[in-house]
C-alpha positions as protocol buffer text, in pm:
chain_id: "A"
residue {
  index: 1
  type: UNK
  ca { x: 11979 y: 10598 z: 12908 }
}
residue {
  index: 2
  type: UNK
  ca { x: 11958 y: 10931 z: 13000 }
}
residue {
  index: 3
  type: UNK
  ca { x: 11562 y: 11096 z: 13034 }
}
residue {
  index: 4
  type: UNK
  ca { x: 11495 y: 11302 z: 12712 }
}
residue {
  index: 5
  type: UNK
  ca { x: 11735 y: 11122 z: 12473 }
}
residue {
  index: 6
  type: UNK
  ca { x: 11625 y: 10994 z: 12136 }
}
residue {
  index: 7
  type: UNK
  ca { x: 11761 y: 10649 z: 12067 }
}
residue {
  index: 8
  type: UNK
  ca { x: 11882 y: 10695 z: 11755 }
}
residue {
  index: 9
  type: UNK
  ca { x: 12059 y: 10419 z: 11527 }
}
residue {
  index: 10
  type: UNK
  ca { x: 12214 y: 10459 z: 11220 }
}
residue {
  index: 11
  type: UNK
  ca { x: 12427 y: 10219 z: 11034 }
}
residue {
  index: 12
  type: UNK
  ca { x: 12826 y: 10368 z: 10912 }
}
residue {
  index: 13
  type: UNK
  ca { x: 12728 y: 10532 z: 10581 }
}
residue {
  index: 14
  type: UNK
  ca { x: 13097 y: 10490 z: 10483 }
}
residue {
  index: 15
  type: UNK
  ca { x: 13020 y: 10102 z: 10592 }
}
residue {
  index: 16
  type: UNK
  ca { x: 12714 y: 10113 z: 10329 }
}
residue {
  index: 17
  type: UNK
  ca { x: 12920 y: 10251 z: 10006 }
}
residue {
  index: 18
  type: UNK
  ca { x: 13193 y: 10017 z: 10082 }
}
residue {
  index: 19
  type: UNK
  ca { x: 13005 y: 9743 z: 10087 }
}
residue {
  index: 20
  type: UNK
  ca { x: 12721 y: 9843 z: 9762 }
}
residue {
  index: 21
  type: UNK
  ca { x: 13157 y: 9894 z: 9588 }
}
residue {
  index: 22
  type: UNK
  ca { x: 13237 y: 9598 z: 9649 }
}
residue {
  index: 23
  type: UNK
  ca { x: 12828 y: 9432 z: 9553 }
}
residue {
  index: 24
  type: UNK
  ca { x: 12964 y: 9638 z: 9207 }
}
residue {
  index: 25
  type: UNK
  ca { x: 13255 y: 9472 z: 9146 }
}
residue {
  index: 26
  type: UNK
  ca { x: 13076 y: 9169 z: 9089 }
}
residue {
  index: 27
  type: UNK
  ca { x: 12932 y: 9282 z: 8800 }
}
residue {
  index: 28
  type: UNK
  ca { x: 12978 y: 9323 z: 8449 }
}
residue {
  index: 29
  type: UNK
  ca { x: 13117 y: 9584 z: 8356 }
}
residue {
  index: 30
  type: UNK
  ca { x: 13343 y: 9588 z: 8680 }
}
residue {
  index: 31
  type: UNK
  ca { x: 13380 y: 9211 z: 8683 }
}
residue {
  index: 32
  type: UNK
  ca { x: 13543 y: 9237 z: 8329 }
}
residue {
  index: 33
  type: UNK
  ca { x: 13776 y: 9547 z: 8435 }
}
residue {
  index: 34
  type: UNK
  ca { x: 13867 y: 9326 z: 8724 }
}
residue {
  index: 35
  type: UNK
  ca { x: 14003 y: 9041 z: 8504 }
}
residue {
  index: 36
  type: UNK
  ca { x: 14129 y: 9248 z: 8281 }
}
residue {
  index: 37
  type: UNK
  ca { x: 14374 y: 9414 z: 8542 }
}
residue {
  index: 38
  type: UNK
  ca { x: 14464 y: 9104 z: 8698 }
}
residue {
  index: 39
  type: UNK
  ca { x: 14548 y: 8951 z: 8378 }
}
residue {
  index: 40
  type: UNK
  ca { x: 14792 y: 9299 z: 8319 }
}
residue {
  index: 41
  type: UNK
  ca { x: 14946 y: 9262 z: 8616 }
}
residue {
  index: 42
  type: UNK
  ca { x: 15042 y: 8912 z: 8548 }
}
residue {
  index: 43
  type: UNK
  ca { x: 15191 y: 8994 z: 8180 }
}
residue {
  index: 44
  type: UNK
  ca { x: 15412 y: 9297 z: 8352 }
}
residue {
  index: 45
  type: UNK
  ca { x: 15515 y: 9090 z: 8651 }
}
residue {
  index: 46
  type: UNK
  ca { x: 15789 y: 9011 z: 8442 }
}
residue {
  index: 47
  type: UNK
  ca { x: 16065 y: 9310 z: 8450 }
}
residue {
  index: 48
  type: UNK
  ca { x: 16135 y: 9267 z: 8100 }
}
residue {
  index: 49
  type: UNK
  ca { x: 15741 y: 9395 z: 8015 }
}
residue {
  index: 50
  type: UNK
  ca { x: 15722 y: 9705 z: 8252 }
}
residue {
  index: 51
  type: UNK
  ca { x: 16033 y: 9805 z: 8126 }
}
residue {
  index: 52
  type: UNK
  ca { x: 15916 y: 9802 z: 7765 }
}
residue {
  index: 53
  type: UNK
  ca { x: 15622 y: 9978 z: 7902 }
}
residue {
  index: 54
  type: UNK
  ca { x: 15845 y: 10239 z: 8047 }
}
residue {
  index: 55
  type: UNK
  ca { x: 16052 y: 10240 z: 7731 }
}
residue {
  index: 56
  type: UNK
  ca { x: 15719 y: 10261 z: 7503 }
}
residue {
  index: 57
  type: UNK
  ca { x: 15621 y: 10588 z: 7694 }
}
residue {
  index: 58
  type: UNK
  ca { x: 15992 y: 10756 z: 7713 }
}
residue {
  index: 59
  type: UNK
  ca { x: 16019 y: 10714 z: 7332 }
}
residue {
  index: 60
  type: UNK
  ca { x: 15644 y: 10962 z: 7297 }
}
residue {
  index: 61
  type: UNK
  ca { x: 15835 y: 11201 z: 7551 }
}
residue {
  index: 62
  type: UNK
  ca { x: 15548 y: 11093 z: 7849 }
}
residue {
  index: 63
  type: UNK
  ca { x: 15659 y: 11063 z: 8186 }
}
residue {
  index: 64
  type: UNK
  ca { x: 15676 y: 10712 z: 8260 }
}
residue {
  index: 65
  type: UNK
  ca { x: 15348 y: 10562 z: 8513 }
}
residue {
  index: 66
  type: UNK
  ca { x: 15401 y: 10204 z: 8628 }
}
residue {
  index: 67
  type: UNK
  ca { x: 15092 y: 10049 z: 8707 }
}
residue {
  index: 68
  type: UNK
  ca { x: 14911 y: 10010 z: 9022 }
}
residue {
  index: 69
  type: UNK
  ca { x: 14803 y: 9721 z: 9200 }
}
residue {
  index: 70
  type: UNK
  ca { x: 14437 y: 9687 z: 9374 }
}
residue {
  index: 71
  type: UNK
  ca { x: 14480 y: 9692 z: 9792 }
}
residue {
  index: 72
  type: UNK
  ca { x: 14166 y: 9507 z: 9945 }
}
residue {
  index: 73
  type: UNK
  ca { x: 14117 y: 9723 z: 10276 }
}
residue {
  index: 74
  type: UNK
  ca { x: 14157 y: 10068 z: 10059 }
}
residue {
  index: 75
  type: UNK
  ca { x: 13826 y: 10147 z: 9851 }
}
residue {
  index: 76
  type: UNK
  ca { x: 13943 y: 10398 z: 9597 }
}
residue {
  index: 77
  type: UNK
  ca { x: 14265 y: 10219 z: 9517 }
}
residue {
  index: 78
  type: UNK
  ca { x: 14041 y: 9959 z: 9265 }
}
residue {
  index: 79
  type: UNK
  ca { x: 13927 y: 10316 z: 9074 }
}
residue {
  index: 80
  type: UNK
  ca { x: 14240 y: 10474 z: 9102 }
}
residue {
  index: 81
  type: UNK
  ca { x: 14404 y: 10118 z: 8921 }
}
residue {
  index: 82
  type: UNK
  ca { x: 14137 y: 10107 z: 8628 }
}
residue {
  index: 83
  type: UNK
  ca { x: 14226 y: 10492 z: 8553 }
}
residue {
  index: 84
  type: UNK
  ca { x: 14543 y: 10440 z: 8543 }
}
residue {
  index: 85
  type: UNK
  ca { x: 14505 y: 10192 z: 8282 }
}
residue {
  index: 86
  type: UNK
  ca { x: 14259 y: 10384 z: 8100 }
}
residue {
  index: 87
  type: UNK
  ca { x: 14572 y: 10685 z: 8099 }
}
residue {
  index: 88
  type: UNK
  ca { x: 14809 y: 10406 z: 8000 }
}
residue {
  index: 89
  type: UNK
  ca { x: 14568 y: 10237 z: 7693 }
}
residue {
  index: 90
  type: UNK
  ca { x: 14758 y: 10350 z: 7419 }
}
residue {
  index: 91
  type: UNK
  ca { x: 15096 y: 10277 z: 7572 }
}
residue {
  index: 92
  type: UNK
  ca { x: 14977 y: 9912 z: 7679 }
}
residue {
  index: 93
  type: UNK
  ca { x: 14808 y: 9833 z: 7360 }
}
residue {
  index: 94
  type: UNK
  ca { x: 15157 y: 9898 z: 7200 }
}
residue {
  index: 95
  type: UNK
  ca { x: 15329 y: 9627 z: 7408 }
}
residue {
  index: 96
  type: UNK
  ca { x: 14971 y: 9344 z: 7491 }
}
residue {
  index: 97
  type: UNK
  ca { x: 14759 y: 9377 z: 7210 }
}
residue {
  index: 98
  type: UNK
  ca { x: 14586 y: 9067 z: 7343 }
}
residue {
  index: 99
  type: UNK
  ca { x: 14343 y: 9338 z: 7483 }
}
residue {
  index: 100
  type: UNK
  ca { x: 14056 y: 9354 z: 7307 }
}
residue {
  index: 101
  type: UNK
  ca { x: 13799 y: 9692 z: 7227 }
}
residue {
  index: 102
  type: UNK
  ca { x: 13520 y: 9520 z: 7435 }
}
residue {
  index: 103
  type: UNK
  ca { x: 13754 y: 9502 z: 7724 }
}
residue {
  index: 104
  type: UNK
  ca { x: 13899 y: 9840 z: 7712 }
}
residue {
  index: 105
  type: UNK
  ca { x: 13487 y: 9950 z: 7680 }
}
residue {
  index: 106
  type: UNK
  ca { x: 13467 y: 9724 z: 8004 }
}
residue {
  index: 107
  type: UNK
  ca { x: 13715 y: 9929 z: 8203 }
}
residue {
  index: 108
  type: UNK
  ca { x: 13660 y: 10274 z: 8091 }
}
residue {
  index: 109
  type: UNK
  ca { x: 13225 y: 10236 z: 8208 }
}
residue {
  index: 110
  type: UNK
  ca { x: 13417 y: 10119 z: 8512 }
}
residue {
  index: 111
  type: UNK
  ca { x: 13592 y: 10426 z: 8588 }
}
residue {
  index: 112
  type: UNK
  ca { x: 13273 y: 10594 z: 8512 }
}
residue {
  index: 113
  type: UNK
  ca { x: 13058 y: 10412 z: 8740 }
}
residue {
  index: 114
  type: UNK
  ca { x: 13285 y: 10468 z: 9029 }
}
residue {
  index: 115
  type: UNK
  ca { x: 13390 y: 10788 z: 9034 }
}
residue {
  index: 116
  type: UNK
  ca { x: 13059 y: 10898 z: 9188 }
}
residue {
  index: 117
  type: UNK
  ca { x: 13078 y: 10635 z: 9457 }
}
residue {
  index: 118
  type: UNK
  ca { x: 13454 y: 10695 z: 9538 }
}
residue {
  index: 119
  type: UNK
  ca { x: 13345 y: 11096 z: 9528 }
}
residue {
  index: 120
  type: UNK
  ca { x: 13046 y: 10990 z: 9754 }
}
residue {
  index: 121
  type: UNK
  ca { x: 13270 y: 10839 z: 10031 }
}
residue {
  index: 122
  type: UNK
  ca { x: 13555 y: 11121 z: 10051 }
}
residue {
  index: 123
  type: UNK
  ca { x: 13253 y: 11311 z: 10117 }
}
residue {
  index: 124
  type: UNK
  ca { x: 13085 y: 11105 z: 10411 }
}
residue {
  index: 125
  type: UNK
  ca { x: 13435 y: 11048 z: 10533 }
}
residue {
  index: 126
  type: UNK
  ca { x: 13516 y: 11417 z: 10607 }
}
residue {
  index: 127
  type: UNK
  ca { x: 13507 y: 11545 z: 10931 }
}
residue {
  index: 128
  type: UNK
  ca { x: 13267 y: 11800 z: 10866 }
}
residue {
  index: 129
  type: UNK
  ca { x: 13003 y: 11517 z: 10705 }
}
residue {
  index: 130
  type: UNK
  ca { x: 12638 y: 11530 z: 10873 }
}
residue {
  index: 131
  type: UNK
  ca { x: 12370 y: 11273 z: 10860 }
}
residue {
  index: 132
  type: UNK
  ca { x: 12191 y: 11444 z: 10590 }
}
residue {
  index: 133
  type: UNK
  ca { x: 12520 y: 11390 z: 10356 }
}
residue {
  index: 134
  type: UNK
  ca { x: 12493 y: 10995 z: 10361 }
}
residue {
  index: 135
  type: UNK
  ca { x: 12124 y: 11095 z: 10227 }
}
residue {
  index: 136
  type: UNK
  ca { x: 12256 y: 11348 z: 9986 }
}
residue {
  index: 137
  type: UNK
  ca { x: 12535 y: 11125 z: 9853 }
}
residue {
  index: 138
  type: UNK
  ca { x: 12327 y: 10787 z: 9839 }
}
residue {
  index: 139
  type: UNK
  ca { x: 12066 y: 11039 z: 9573 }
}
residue {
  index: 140
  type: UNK
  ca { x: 12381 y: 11138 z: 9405 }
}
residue {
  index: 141
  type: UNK
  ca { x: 12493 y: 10735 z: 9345 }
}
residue {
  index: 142
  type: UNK
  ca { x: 12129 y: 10598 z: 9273 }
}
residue {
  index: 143
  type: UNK
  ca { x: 12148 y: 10875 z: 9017 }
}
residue {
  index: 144
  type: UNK
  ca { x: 12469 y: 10847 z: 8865 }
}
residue {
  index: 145
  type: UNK
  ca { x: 12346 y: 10460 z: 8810 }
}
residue {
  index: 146
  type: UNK
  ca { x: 12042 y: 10482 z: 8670 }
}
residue {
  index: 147
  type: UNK
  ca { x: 12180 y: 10714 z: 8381 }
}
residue {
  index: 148
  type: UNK
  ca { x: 12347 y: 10406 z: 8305 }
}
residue {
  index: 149
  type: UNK
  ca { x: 12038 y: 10254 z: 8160 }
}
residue {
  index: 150
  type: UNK
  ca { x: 12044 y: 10461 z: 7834 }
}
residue {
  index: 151
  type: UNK
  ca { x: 12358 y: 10420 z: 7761 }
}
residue {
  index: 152
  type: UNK
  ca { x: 12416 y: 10072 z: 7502 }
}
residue {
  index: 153
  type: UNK
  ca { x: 12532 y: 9810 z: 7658 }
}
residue {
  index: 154
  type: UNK
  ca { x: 12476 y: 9878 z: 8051 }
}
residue {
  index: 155
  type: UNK
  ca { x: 12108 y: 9893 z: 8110 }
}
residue {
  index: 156
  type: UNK
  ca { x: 12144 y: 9479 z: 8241 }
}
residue {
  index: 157
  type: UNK
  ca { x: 12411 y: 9647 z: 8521 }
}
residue {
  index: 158
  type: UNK
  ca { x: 12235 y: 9969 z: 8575 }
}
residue {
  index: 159
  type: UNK
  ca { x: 11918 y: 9728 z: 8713 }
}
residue {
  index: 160
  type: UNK
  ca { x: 12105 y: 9517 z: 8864 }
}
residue {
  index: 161
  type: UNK
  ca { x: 12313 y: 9735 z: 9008 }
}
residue {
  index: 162
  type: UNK
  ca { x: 11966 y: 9976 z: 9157 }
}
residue {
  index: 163
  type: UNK
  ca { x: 11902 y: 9625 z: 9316 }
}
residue {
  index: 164
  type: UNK
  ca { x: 12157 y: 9615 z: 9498 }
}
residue {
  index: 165
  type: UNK
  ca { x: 12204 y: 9957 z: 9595 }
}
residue {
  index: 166
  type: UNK
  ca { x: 11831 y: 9963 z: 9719 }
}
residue {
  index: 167
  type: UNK
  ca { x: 11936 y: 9662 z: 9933 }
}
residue {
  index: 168
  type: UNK
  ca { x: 12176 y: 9835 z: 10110 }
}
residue {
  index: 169
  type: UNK
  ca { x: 12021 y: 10150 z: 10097 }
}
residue {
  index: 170
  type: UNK
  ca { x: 11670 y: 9981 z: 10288 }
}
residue {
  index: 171
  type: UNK
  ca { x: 11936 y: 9898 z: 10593 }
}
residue {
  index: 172
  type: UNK
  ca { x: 12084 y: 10255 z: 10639 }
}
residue {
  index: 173
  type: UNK
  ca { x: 11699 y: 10376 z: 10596 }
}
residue {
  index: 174
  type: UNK
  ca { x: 11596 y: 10149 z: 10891 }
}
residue {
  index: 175
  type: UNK
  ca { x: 11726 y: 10403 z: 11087 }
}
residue {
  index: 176
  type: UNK
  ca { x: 11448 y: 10665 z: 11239 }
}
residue {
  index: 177
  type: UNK
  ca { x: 11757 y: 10966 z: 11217 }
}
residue {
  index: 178
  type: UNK
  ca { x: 11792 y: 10857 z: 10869 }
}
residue {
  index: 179
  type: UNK
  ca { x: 11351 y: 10847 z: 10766 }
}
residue {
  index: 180
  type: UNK
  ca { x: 11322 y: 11190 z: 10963 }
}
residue {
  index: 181
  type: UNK
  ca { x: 11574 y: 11366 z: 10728 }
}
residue {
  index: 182
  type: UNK
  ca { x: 11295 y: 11304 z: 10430 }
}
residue {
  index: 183
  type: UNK
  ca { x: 11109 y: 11586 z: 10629 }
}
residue {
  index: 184
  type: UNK
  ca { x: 11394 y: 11801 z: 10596 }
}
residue {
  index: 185
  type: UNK
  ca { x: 11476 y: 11719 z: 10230 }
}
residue {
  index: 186
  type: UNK
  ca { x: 11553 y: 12077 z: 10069 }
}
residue {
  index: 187
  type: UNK
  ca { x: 11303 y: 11985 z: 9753 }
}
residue {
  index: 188
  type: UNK
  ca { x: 11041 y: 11863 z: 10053 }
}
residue {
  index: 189
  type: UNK
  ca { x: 11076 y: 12189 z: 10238 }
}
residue {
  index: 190
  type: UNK
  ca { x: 11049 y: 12414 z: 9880 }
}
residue {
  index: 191
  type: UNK
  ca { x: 10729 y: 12220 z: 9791 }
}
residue {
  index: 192
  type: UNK
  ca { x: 10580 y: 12249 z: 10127 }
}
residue {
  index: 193
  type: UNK
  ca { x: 10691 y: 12653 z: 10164 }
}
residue {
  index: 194
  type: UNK
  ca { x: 10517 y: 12653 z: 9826 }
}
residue {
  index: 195
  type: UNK
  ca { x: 10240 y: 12513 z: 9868 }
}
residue {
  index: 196
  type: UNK
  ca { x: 10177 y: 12701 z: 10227 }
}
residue {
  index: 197
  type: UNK
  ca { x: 10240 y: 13060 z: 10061 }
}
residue {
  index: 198
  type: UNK
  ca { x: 9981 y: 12988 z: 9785 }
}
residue {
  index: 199
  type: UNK
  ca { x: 9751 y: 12858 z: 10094 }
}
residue {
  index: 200
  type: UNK
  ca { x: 9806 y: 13184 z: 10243 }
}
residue {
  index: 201
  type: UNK
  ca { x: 9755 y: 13380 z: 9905 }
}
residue {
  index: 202
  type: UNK
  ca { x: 9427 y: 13186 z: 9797 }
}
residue {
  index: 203
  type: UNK
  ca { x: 9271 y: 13242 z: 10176 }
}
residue {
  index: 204
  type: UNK
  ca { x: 9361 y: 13606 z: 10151 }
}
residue {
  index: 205
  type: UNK
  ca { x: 9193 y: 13593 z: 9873 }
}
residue {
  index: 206
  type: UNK
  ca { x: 8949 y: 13484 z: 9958 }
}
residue {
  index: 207
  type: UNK
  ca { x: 8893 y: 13677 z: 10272 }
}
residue {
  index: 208
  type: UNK
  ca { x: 8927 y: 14008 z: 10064 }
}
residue {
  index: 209
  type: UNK
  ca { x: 8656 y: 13893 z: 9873 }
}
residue {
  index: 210
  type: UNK
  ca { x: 8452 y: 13855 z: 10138 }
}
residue {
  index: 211
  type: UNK
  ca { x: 8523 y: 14130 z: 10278 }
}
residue {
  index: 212
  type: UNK
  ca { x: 8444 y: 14313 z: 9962 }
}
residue {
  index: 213
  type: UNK
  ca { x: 8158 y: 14166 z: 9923 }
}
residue {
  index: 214
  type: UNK
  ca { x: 8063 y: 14244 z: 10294 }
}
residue {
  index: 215
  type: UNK
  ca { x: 8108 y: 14580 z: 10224 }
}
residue {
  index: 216
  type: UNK
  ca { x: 7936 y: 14657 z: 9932 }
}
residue {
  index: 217
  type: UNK
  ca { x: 7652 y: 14483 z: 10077 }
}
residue {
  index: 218
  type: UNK
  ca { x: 7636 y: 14689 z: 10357 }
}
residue {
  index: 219
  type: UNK
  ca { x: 7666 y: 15026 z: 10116 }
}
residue {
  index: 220
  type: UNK
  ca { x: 7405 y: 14895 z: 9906 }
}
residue {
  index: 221
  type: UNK
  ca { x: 7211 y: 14827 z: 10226 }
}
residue {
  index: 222
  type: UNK
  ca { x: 7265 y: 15167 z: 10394 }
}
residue {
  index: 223
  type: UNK
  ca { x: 7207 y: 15338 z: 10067 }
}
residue {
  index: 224
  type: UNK
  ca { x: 6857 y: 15160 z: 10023 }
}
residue {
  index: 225
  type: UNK
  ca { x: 6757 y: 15263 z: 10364 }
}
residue {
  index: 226
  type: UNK
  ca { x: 6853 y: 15617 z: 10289 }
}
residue {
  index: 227
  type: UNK
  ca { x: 6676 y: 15599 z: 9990 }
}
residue {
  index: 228
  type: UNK
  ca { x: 6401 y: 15463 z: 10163 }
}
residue {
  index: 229
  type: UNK
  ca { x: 6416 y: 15745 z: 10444 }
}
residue {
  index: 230
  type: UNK
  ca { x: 6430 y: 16022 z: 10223 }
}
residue {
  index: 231
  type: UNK
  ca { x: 6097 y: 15914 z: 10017 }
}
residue {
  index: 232
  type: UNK
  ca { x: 5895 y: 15880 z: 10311 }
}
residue {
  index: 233
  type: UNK
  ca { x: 6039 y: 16193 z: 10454 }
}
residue {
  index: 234
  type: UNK
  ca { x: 5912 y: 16321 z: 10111 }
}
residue {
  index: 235
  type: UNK
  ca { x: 5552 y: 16170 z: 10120 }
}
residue {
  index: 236
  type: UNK
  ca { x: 5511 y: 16291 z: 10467 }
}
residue {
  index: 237
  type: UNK
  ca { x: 5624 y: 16680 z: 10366 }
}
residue {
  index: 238
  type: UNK
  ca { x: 5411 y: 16598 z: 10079 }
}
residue {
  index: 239
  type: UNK
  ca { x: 5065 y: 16522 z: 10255 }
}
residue {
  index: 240
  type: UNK
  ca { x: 5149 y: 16823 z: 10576 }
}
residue {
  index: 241
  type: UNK
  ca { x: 5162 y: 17023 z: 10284 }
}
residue {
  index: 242
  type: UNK
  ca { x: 4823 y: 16897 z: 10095 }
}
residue {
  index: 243
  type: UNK
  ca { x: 4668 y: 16901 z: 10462 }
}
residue {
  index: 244
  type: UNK
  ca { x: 4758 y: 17232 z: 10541 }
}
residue {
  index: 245
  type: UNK
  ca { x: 4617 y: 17394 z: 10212 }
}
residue {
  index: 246
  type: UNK
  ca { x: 4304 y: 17203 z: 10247 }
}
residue {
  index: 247
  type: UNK
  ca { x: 4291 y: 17342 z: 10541 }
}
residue {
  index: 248
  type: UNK
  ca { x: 4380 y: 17686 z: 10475 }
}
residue {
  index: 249
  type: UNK
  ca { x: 4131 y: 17637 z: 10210 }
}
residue {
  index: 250
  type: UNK
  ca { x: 3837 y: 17532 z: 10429 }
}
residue {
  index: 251
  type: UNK
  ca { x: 3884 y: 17873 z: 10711 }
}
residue {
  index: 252
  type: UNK
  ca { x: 3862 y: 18068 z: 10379 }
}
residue {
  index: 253
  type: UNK
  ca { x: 3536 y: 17958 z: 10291 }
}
């Protein structure tokens, strides 16, 4: 290794989100959504059903969507398939009815709870991404799941699913590249340029006070000794004066 080189090592950030995606999918709500699209695809593996689907959306004048079918090795494809069936609800309700409120609920929080993730790794994956967007985008996800825990029926997922993120998240942070971007964090470097300019006012201050203070010391000092000057210049005209007409007094006589 070349002199003068920090040894940096940081895990794939796209790696990371992949993997805390797929951690996700294992639970509820995603676990439901799951089943619930594999159990659609089955029923419109038949022609017959997708083309009453098709058939149920020419006769509302929509343009006809088929569905779409998870691929394991591409991340957003899982997202892209539950909104698609959230788009399709009311035309797939009209042909499987077998599909019940709590499962539709299942796959719309779903959509919800990925679209920051899947939004999170176009960003990382751009060319232009920098260490300090894995940070960014891991706040953005912690975030986006912990909201989840006031909304009824997903605080159980929005712990479990914190766990799991802060699993992941305590590998990419092993990284020393990855701890010494907490110096650079933008709210970090506001507090600290904060907190330095009101340093910097409060000594100013304070050194404006003292020099104030300094000063009007050494007026009230200078005035004193003038004071002080002028009375004894005073009491010595004073007694030349008495001592010369005493003794102007005395040749007299």
């Amino acid at each position: 290794m070349e002199e003068g080189i920090i040894p940096f090592k940081v895990r794939c950030g796209l790696h990371s989100v992949a993997l805390i995606i797929k951690d996700l999918c294992h639970l509820n709500p995603l676990a439901i959504a799951s089943q619930v699209l594999d159990d659609i695809l089955v029923m419109f593996s038949d022609p017959s059903a997708r083309a009453r689907l098709r058939d149920v959306q020419k006769a509302v004048g929509a343009k006809p969507l088929r569905l779409l079918k998870p691929v394991a090795t591409r991340i957003g494809v899982k997202f892209q398939c539950f909104q698609r069936l959230v788009k399709l609800k009311a035309h797939l309700n009209a042909v499987v009815p077998e599909v019940t409120a709590a499962q539709w609920q299942a796959v719309e929080n779903s959509v919800e709870v990925l679209e920051p993730f899947i939004i999170a790794f176009s960003t990382i994956e751009r060319d232009d991404a920098t260490l300090w967007s894995v940070v960014e985008q891991f706040s953005i996800m912690e975030a986006s799941i912990r909201a989840f825990e006031d909304k009824p029926g997903m605080k159980t997922f929005s712990k479990a699913a914190v766990k799991v993120m802060g699993a992941r998240w305590s590998k990419q942070f092993e990284s020393d590249a990855v701890l010494s971007l907490q110096f650079v964090d933008p709210v970090v470097v506001v507090v600290v340029v904060v907190v330095v300019v009101v340093v910097v006012v409060v000594v100013v201050d304070v050194v404006v006070v003292v020099v104030v203070v300094v000063v009007v010391v050494v007026v009230v000092v200078v005035v004193v000794v003038v004071v002080v000057v002028v009375v004894v210049v005073v009491v010595v005209a004073a007694v030349v004066v008495v001592g010369i007409v005493l003794v102007a007094t005395v040749l007299m006589v």
